[in-house]
CSV table of C-alpha atoms in Angstrom, one decimal:
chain,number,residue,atom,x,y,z
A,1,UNK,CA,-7.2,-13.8,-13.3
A,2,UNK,CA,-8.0,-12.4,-9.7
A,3,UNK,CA,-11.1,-11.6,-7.9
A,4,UNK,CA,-12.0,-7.7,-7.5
A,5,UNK,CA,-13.6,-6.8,-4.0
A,6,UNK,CA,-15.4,-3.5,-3.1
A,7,UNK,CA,-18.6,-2.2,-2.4
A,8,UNK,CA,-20.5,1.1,-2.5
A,9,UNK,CA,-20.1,1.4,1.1
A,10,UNK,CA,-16.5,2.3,0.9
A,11,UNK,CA,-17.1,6.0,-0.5
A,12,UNK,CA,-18.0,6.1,2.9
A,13,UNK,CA,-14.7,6.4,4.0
A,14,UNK,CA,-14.3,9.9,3.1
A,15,UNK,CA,-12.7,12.7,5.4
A,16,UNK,CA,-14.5,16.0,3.6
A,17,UNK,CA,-14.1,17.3,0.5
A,18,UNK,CA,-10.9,19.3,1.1
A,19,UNK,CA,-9.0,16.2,2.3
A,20,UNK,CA,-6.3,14.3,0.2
A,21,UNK,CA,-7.6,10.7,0.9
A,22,UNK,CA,-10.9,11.1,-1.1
A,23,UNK,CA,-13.2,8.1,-2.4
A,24,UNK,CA,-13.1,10.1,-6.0
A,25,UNK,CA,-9.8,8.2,-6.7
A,26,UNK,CA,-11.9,5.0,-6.8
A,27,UNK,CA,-14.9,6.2,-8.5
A,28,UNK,CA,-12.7,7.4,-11.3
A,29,UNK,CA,-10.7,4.3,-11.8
A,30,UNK,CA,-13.7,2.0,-11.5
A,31,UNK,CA,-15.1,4.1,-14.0
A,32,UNK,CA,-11.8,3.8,-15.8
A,33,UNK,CA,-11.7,0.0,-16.4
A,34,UNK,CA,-15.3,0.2,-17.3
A,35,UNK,CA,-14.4,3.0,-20.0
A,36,UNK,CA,-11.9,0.7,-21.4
A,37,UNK,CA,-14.4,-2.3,-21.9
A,38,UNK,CA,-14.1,-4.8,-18.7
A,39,UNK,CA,-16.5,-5.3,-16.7
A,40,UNK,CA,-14.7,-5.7,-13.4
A,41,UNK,CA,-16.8,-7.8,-11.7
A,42,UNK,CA,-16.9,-7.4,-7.9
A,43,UNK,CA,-17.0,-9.3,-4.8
A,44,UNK,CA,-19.1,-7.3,-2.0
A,45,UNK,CA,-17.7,-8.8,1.0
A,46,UNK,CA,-19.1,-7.8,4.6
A,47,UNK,CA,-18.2,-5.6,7.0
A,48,UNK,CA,-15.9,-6.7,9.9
A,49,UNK,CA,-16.9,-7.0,13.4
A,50,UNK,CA,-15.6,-5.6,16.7
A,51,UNK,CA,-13.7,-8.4,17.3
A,52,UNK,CA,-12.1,-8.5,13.9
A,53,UNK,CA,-10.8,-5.5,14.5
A,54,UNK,CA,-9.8,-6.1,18.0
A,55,UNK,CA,-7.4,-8.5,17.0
A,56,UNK,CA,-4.8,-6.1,16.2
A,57,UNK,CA,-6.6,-2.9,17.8
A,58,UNK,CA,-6.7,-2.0,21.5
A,59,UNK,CA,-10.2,-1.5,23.4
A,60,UNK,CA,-10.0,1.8,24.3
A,61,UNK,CA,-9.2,2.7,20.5
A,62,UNK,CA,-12.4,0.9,19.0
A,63,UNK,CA,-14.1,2.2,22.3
A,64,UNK,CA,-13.4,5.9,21.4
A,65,UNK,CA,-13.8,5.5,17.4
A,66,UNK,CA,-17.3,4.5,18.5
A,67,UNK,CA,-18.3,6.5,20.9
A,68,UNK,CA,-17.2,9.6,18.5
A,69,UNK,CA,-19.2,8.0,16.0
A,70,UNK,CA,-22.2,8.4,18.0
A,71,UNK,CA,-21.4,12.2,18.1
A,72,UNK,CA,-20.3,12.5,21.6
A,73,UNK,CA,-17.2,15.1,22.5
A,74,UNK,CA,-14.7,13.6,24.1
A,75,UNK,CA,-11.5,16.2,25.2
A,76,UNK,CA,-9.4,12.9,24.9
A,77,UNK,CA,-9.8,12.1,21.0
A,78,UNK,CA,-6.7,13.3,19.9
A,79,UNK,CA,-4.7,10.7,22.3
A,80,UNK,CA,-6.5,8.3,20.1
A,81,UNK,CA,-4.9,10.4,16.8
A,82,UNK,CA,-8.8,11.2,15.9
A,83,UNK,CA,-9.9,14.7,15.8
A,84,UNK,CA,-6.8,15.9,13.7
A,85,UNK,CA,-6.3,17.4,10.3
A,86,UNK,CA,-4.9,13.7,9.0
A,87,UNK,CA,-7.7,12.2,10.9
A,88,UNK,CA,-10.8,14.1,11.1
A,89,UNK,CA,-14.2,12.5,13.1
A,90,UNK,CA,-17.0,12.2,10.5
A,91,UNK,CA,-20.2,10.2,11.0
A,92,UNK,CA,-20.6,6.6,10.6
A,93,UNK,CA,-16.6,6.5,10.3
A,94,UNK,CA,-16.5,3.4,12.4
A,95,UNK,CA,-18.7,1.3,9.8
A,96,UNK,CA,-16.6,2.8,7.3
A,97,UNK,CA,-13.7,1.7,8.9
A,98,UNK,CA,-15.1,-1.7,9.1
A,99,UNK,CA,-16.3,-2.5,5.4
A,100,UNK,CA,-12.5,-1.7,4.5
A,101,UNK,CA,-11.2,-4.1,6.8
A,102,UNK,CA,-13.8,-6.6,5.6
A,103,UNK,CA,-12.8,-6.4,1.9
A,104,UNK,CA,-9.6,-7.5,2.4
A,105,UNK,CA,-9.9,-9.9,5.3
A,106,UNK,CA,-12.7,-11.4,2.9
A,107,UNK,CA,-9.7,-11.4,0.7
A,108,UNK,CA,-7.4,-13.1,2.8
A,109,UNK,CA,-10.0,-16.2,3.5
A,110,UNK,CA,-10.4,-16.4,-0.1
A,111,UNK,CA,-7.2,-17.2,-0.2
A,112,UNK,CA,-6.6,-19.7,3.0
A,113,UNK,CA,-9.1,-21.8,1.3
A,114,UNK,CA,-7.5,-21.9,-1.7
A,115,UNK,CA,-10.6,-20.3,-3.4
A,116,UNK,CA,-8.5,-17.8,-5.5
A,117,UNK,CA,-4.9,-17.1,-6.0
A,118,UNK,CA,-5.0,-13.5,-6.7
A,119,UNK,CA,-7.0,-11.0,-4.4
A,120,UNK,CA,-7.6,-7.3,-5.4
A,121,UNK,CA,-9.0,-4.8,-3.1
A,122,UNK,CA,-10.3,-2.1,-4.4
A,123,UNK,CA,-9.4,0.4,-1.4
A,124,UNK,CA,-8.0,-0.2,1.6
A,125,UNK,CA,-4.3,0.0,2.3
A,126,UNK,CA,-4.2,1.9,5.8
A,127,UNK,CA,-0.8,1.1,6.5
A,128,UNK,CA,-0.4,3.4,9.3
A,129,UNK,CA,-3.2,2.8,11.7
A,130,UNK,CA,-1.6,1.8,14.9
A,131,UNK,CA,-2.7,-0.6,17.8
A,132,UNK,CA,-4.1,2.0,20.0
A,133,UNK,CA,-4.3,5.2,17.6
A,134,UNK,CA,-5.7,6.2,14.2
A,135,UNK,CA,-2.7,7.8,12.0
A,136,UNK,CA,-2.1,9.5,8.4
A,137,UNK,CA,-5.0,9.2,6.9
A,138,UNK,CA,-5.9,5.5,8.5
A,139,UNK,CA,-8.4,4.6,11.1
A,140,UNK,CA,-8.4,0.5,11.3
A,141,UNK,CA,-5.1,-1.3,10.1
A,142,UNK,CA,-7.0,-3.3,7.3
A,143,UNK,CA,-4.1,-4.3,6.1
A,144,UNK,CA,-2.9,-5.8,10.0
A,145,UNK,CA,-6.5,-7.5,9.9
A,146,UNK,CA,-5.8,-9.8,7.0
A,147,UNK,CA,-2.0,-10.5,8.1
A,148,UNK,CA,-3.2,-11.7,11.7
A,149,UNK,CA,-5.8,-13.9,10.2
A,150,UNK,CA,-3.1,-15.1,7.5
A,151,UNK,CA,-0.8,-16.0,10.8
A,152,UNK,CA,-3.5,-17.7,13.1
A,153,UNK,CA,-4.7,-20.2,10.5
A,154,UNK,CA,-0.7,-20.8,10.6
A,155,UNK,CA,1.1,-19.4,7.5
A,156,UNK,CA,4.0,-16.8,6.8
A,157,UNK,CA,3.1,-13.9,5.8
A,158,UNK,CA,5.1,-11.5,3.7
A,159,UNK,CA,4.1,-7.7,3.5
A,160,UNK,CA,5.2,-5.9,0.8
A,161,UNK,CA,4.7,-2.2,0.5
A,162,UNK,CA,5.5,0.0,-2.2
A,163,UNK,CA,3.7,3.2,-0.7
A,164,UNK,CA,5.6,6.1,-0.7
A,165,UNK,CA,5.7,5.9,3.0
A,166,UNK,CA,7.2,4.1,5.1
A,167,UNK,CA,4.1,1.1,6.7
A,168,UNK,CA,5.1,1.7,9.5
A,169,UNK,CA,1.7,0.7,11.5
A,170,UNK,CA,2.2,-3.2,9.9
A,171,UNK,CA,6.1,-2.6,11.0
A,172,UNK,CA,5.3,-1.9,14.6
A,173,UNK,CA,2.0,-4.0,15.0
A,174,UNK,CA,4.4,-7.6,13.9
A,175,UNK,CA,7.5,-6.5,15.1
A,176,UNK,CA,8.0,-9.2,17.2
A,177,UNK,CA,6.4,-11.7,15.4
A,178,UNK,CA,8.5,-14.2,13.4
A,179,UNK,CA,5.9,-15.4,10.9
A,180,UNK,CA,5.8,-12.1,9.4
A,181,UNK,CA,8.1,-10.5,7.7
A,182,UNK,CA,7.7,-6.6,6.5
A,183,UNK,CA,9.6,-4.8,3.7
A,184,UNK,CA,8.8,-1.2,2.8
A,185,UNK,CA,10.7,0.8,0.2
A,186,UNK,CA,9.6,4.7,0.7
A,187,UNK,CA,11.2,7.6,0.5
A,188,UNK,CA,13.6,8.4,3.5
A,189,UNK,CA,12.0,9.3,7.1
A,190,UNK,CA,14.7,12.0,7.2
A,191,UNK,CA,12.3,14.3,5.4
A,192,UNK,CA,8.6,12.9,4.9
A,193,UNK,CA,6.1,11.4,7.4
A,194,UNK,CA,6.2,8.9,9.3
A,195,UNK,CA,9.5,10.1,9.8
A,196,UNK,CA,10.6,5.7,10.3
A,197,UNK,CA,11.2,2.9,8.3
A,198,UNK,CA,15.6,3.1,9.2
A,199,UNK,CA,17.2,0.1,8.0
A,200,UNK,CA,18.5,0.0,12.1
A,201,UNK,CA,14.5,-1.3,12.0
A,202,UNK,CA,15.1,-4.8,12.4
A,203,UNK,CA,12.2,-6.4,14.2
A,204,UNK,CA,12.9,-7.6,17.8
A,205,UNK,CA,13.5,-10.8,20.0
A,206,UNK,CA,12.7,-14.5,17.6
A,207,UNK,CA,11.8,-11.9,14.9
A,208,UNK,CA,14.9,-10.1,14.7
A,209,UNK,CA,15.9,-9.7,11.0
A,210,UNK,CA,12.5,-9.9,9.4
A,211,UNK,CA,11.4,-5.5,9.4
A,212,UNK,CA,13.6,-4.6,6.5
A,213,UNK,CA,13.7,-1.5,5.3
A,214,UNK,CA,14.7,0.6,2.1
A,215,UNK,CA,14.3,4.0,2.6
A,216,UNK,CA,15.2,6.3,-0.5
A,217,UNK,CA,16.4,9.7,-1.6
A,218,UNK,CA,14.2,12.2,-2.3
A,219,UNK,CA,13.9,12.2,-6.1
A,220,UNK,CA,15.1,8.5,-6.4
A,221,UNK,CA,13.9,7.4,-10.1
A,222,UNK,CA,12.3,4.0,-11.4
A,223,UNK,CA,16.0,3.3,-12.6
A,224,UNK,CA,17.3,3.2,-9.0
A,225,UNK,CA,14.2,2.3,-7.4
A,226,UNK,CA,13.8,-1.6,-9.6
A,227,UNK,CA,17.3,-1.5,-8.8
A,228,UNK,CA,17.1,-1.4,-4.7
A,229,UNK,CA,13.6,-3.7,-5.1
A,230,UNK,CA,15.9,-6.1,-6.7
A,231,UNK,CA,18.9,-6.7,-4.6
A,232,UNK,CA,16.8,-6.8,-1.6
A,233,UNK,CA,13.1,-8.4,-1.8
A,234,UNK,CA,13.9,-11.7,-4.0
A,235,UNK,CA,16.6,-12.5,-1.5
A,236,UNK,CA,14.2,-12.2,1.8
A,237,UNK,CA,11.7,-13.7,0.3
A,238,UNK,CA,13.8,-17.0,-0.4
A,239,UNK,CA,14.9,-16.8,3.4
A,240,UNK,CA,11.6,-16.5,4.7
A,241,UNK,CA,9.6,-19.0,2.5
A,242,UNK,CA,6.1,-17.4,3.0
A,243,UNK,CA,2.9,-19.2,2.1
A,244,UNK,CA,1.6,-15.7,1.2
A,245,UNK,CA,2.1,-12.4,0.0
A,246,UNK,CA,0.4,-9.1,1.1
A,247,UNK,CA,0.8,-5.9,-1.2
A,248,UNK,CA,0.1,-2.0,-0.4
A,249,UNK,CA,0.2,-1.0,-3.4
A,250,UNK,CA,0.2,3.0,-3.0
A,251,UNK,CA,0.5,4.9,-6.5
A,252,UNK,CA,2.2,8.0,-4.8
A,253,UNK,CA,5.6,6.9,-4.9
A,254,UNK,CA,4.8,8.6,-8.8
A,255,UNK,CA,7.0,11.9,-9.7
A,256,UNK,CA,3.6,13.5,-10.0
A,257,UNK,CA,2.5,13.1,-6.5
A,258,UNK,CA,1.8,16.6,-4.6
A,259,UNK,CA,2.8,14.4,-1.2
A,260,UNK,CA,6.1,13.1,-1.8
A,261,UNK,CA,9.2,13.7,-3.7
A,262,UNK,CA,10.2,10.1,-4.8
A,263,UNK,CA,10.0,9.7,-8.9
A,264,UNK,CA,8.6,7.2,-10.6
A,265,UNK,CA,7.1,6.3,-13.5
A,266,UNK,CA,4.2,4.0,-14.5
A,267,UNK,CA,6.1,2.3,-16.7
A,268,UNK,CA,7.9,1.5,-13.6
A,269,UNK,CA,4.6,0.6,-11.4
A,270,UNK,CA,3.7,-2.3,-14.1
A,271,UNK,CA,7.5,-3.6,-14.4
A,272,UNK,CA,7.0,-3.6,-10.0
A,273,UNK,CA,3.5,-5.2,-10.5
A,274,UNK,CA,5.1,-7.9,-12.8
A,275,UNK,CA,7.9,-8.7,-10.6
A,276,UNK,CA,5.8,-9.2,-7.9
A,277,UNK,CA,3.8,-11.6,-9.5
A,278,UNK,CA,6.5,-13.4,-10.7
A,279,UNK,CA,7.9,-13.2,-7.4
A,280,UNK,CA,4.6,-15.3,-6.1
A,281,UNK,CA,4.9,-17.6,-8.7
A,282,UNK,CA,8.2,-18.4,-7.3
A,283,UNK,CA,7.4,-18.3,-3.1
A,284,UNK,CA,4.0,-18.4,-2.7
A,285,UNK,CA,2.2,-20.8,-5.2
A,286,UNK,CA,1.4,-17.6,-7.2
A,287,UNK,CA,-0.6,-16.3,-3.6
A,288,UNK,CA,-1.0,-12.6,-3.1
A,289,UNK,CA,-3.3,-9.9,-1.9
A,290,UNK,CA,-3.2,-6.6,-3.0
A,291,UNK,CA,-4.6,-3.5,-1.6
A,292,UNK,CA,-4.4,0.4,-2.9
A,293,UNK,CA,-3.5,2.7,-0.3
A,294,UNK,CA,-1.9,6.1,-0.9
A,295,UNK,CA,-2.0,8.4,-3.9
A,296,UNK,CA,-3.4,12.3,-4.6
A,297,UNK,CA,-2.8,13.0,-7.7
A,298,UNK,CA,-5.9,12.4,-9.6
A,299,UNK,CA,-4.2,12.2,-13.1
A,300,UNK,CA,-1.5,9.2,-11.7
A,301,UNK,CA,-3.9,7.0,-9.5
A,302,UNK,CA,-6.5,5.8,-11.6
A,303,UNK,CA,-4.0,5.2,-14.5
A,304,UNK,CA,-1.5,3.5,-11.8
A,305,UNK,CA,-4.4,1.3,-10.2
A,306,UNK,CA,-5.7,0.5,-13.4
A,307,UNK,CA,-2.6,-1.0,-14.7
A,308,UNK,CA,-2.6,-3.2,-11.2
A,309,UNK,CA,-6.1,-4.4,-12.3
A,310,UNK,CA,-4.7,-5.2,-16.0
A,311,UNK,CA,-1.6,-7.1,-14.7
A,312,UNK,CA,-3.5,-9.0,-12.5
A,313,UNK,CA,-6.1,-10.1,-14.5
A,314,UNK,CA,-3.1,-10.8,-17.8
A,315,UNK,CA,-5.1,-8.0,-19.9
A,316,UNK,CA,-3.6,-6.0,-22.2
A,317,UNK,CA,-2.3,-2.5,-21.3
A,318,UNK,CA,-3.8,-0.1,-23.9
A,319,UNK,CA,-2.0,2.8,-25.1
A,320,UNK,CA,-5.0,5.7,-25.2
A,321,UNK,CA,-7.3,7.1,-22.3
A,322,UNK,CA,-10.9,6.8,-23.3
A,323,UNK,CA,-12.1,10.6,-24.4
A,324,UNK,CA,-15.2,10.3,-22.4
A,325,UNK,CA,-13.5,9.0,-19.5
A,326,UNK,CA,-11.0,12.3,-19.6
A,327,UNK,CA,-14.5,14.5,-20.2
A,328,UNK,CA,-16.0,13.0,-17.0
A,329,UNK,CA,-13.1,13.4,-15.0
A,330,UNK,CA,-11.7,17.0,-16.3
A,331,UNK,CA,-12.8,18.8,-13.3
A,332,UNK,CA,-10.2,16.4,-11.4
A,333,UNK,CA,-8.1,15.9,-14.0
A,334,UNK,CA,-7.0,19.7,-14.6
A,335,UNK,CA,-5.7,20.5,-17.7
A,336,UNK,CA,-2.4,19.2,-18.1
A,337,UNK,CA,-4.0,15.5,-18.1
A,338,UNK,CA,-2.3,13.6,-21.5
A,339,UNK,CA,-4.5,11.0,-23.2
A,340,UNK,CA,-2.5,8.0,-23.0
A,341,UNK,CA,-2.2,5.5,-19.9
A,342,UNK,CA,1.7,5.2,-19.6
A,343,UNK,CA,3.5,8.3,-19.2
A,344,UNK,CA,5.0,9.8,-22.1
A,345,UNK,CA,8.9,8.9,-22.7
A,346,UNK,CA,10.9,10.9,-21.2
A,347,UNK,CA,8.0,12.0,-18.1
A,348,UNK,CA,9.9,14.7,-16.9
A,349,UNK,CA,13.3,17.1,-17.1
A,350,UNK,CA,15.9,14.8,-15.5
A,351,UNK,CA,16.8,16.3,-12.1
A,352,UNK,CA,20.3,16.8,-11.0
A,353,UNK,CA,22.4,14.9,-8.4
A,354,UNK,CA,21.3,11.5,-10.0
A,355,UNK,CA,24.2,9.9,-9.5
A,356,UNK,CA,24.7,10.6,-6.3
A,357,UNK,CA,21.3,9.5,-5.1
A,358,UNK,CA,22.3,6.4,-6.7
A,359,UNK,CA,25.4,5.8,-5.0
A,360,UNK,CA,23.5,7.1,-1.6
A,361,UNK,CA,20.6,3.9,-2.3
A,362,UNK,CA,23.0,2.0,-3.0
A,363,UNK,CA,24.6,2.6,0.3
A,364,UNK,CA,21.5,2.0,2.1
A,365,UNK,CA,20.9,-1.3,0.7
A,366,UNK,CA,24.3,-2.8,1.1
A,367,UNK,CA,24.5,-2.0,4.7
A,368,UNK,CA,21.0,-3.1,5.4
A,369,UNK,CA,21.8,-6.5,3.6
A,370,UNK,CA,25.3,-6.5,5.5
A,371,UNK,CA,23.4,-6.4,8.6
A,372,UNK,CA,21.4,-9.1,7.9
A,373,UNK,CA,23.9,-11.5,7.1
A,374,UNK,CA,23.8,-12.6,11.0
A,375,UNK,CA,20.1,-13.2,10.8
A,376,UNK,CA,19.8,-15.0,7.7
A,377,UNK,CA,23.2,-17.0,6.8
């Protein structure tokens, strides 16, 4: 079983109607699990303060997020990444800001004193807020937060993310720091934003060896995905021995996303969800803190995030989508929607070149592991 935090406040979040990163993929998969009969209980944990977020955020960042919060113009915004189409200034975006951050650093205490095992946040997952800049969507590294607090009450942390972009804020924030270790599997920065995550990305100076990367080929499927996951995340986490594991669990690495071209399947997201558990079972004492993070597609995100909440709590996954779930939600839905939670078998035509995208992860991973044998062995 894990504990469930949100709170109202977090539709707060919410960069204007026309913008990707909406607070309507939570309301429909809250409204999800209820449809299907849990309860979902919730933890409403509090907002974070200044200096929470100062310790992993610059001054003149939280300075300016403020003082545009107020309503002030300020020529310099966009220095700060604010002020641009990813990152438009709406009111009371610091506060918002802030509750996220508070969910899952409530999260992360939870787990430091060994109140729960297994944390779910019900938002959060802004992977690519930097120290002194807001970026892609993400104003205040939540995410960062949590993993500082994780390392100053003296534990290893491993970050996992599964986004379908490379974290690269986490990456750069604990890139030299050698009680955190980072692995991302996204689709390639040769063609999709950040435009990082290299497997050349290796972490610097004590923590040399602990930024690994997996970037994938555009159209990679759950096949080659699992398979990449495999011969690369058991292995560093046996190596680094972390008391606890942090997950962005972003549901737009699906074929279905409008944002990315990487193919998966959720069948796939519960065998990753699964694996990971089993994989804190094994290196954490069953420890772990998930977040959400990206996905625009309203069809995939509630079914994806719902099956996190079902894996996590050992529920059942159910074959139909509630009918007066789907009526609520057609306007988002569109009509192509199907009615069951799993996609159907096969999901989609095949696309061509499969094997070579195979051969080409393959690639990827057996030179990043090759360079790490000088690190690890």
């Amino acid at each position: 079983m894990a504990t469930l935090i949100h709170r109202p406040e977090y539709a707060g979040y919410d960069f204007g109607p026309e913008h990707p990163f909406t607070p309507a993929r939570l309301a429909m998969l809250l409204d999800l699990i209820r449809s299907l009969g849990h309860a979902a209980p919730t933890v409403a944990a509090p907002a974070a303060t200044r200096e929470d977020i100062l310790s992993v955020h610059d001054e003149a960042f939280v300075a300016m997020v403020e003082a545009l919060d107020r309503g002030e113009s300020l020529p310099e915004a966009g220095r700060f990444g604010l002020g641009t189409q990813d990152n438009p200034i709406f009111p009371g975006m610091d506060l918002a800001g802030r509750w996220l951050v508070g969910g899952v650093l409530h999260g992360a205490r939870l787990l430091m004193e060994d109140t729960e095992t297994r944390v779910l946040q019900l938002g959060g997952g802004l992977h690519h807020a930097q120290k002194d800049r807001a970026a892609g969507f993400c104003l205040y590294n939540d995410l960062a937060v949590a993993i500082r607090a994780f390392v100053d009450h003296g534990w290893r942390v491993a970050y996992l993310d599964i986004d379908l972009h490379h974290g690269d804020g986490v990456q750069n924030l604990f890139y030299d720091q050698d009680r955190v270790l980072t692995l991302s599997l996204h689709e390639t920065g040769h063609y999709l934003y950040p435009g990082t995550g290299h497997i050349h990305e290796l972490g610097t100076g004590a923590a040399r060896g602990l930024s690994l990367n997996i970037p994938l080929e555009p159209f990679t499927e759950s096949e080659s995905y699992l398979e990449a996951f495999e011969a690369v995340v058991p292995r560093a986490l046996e190596q680094f021995s972390p008391h606890v594991l942090v997950v962005q669990a972003g549901a737009d690495a699906h074929f279905a996303d409008p944002l990315g071209d990487l193919a998966l399947t959720t069948q796939a997201f519960e065998t990753l969800f699964r694996r990971i558990l089993d994989l804190a079972g094994e290196h954490t004492q069953g420890r772990v803190l998930f977040t959400l993070g990206g996905g625009y597609e309203a069809q995939v995100v509630a079914r994806v995030w719902t099956i996190l909440y079902l894996t996590l709590m050992d529920l059942p996954v159910p074959q139909e989508l509630p009918e007066a779930w789907l009526a609520r939600w057609q306007h988002l839905l569109g009509p192509e929607v199907g009615h069951t939670l799993h996609d159907p078998v096969p999901a989609y035509p095949e696309f061509p070149g499969r094997e070579e995208r195979t051969r080409r992860n393959r690639d990827v991973v057996d030179r990043l592991l090759d360079s790490l044998l000088r690190y690890w062995f």
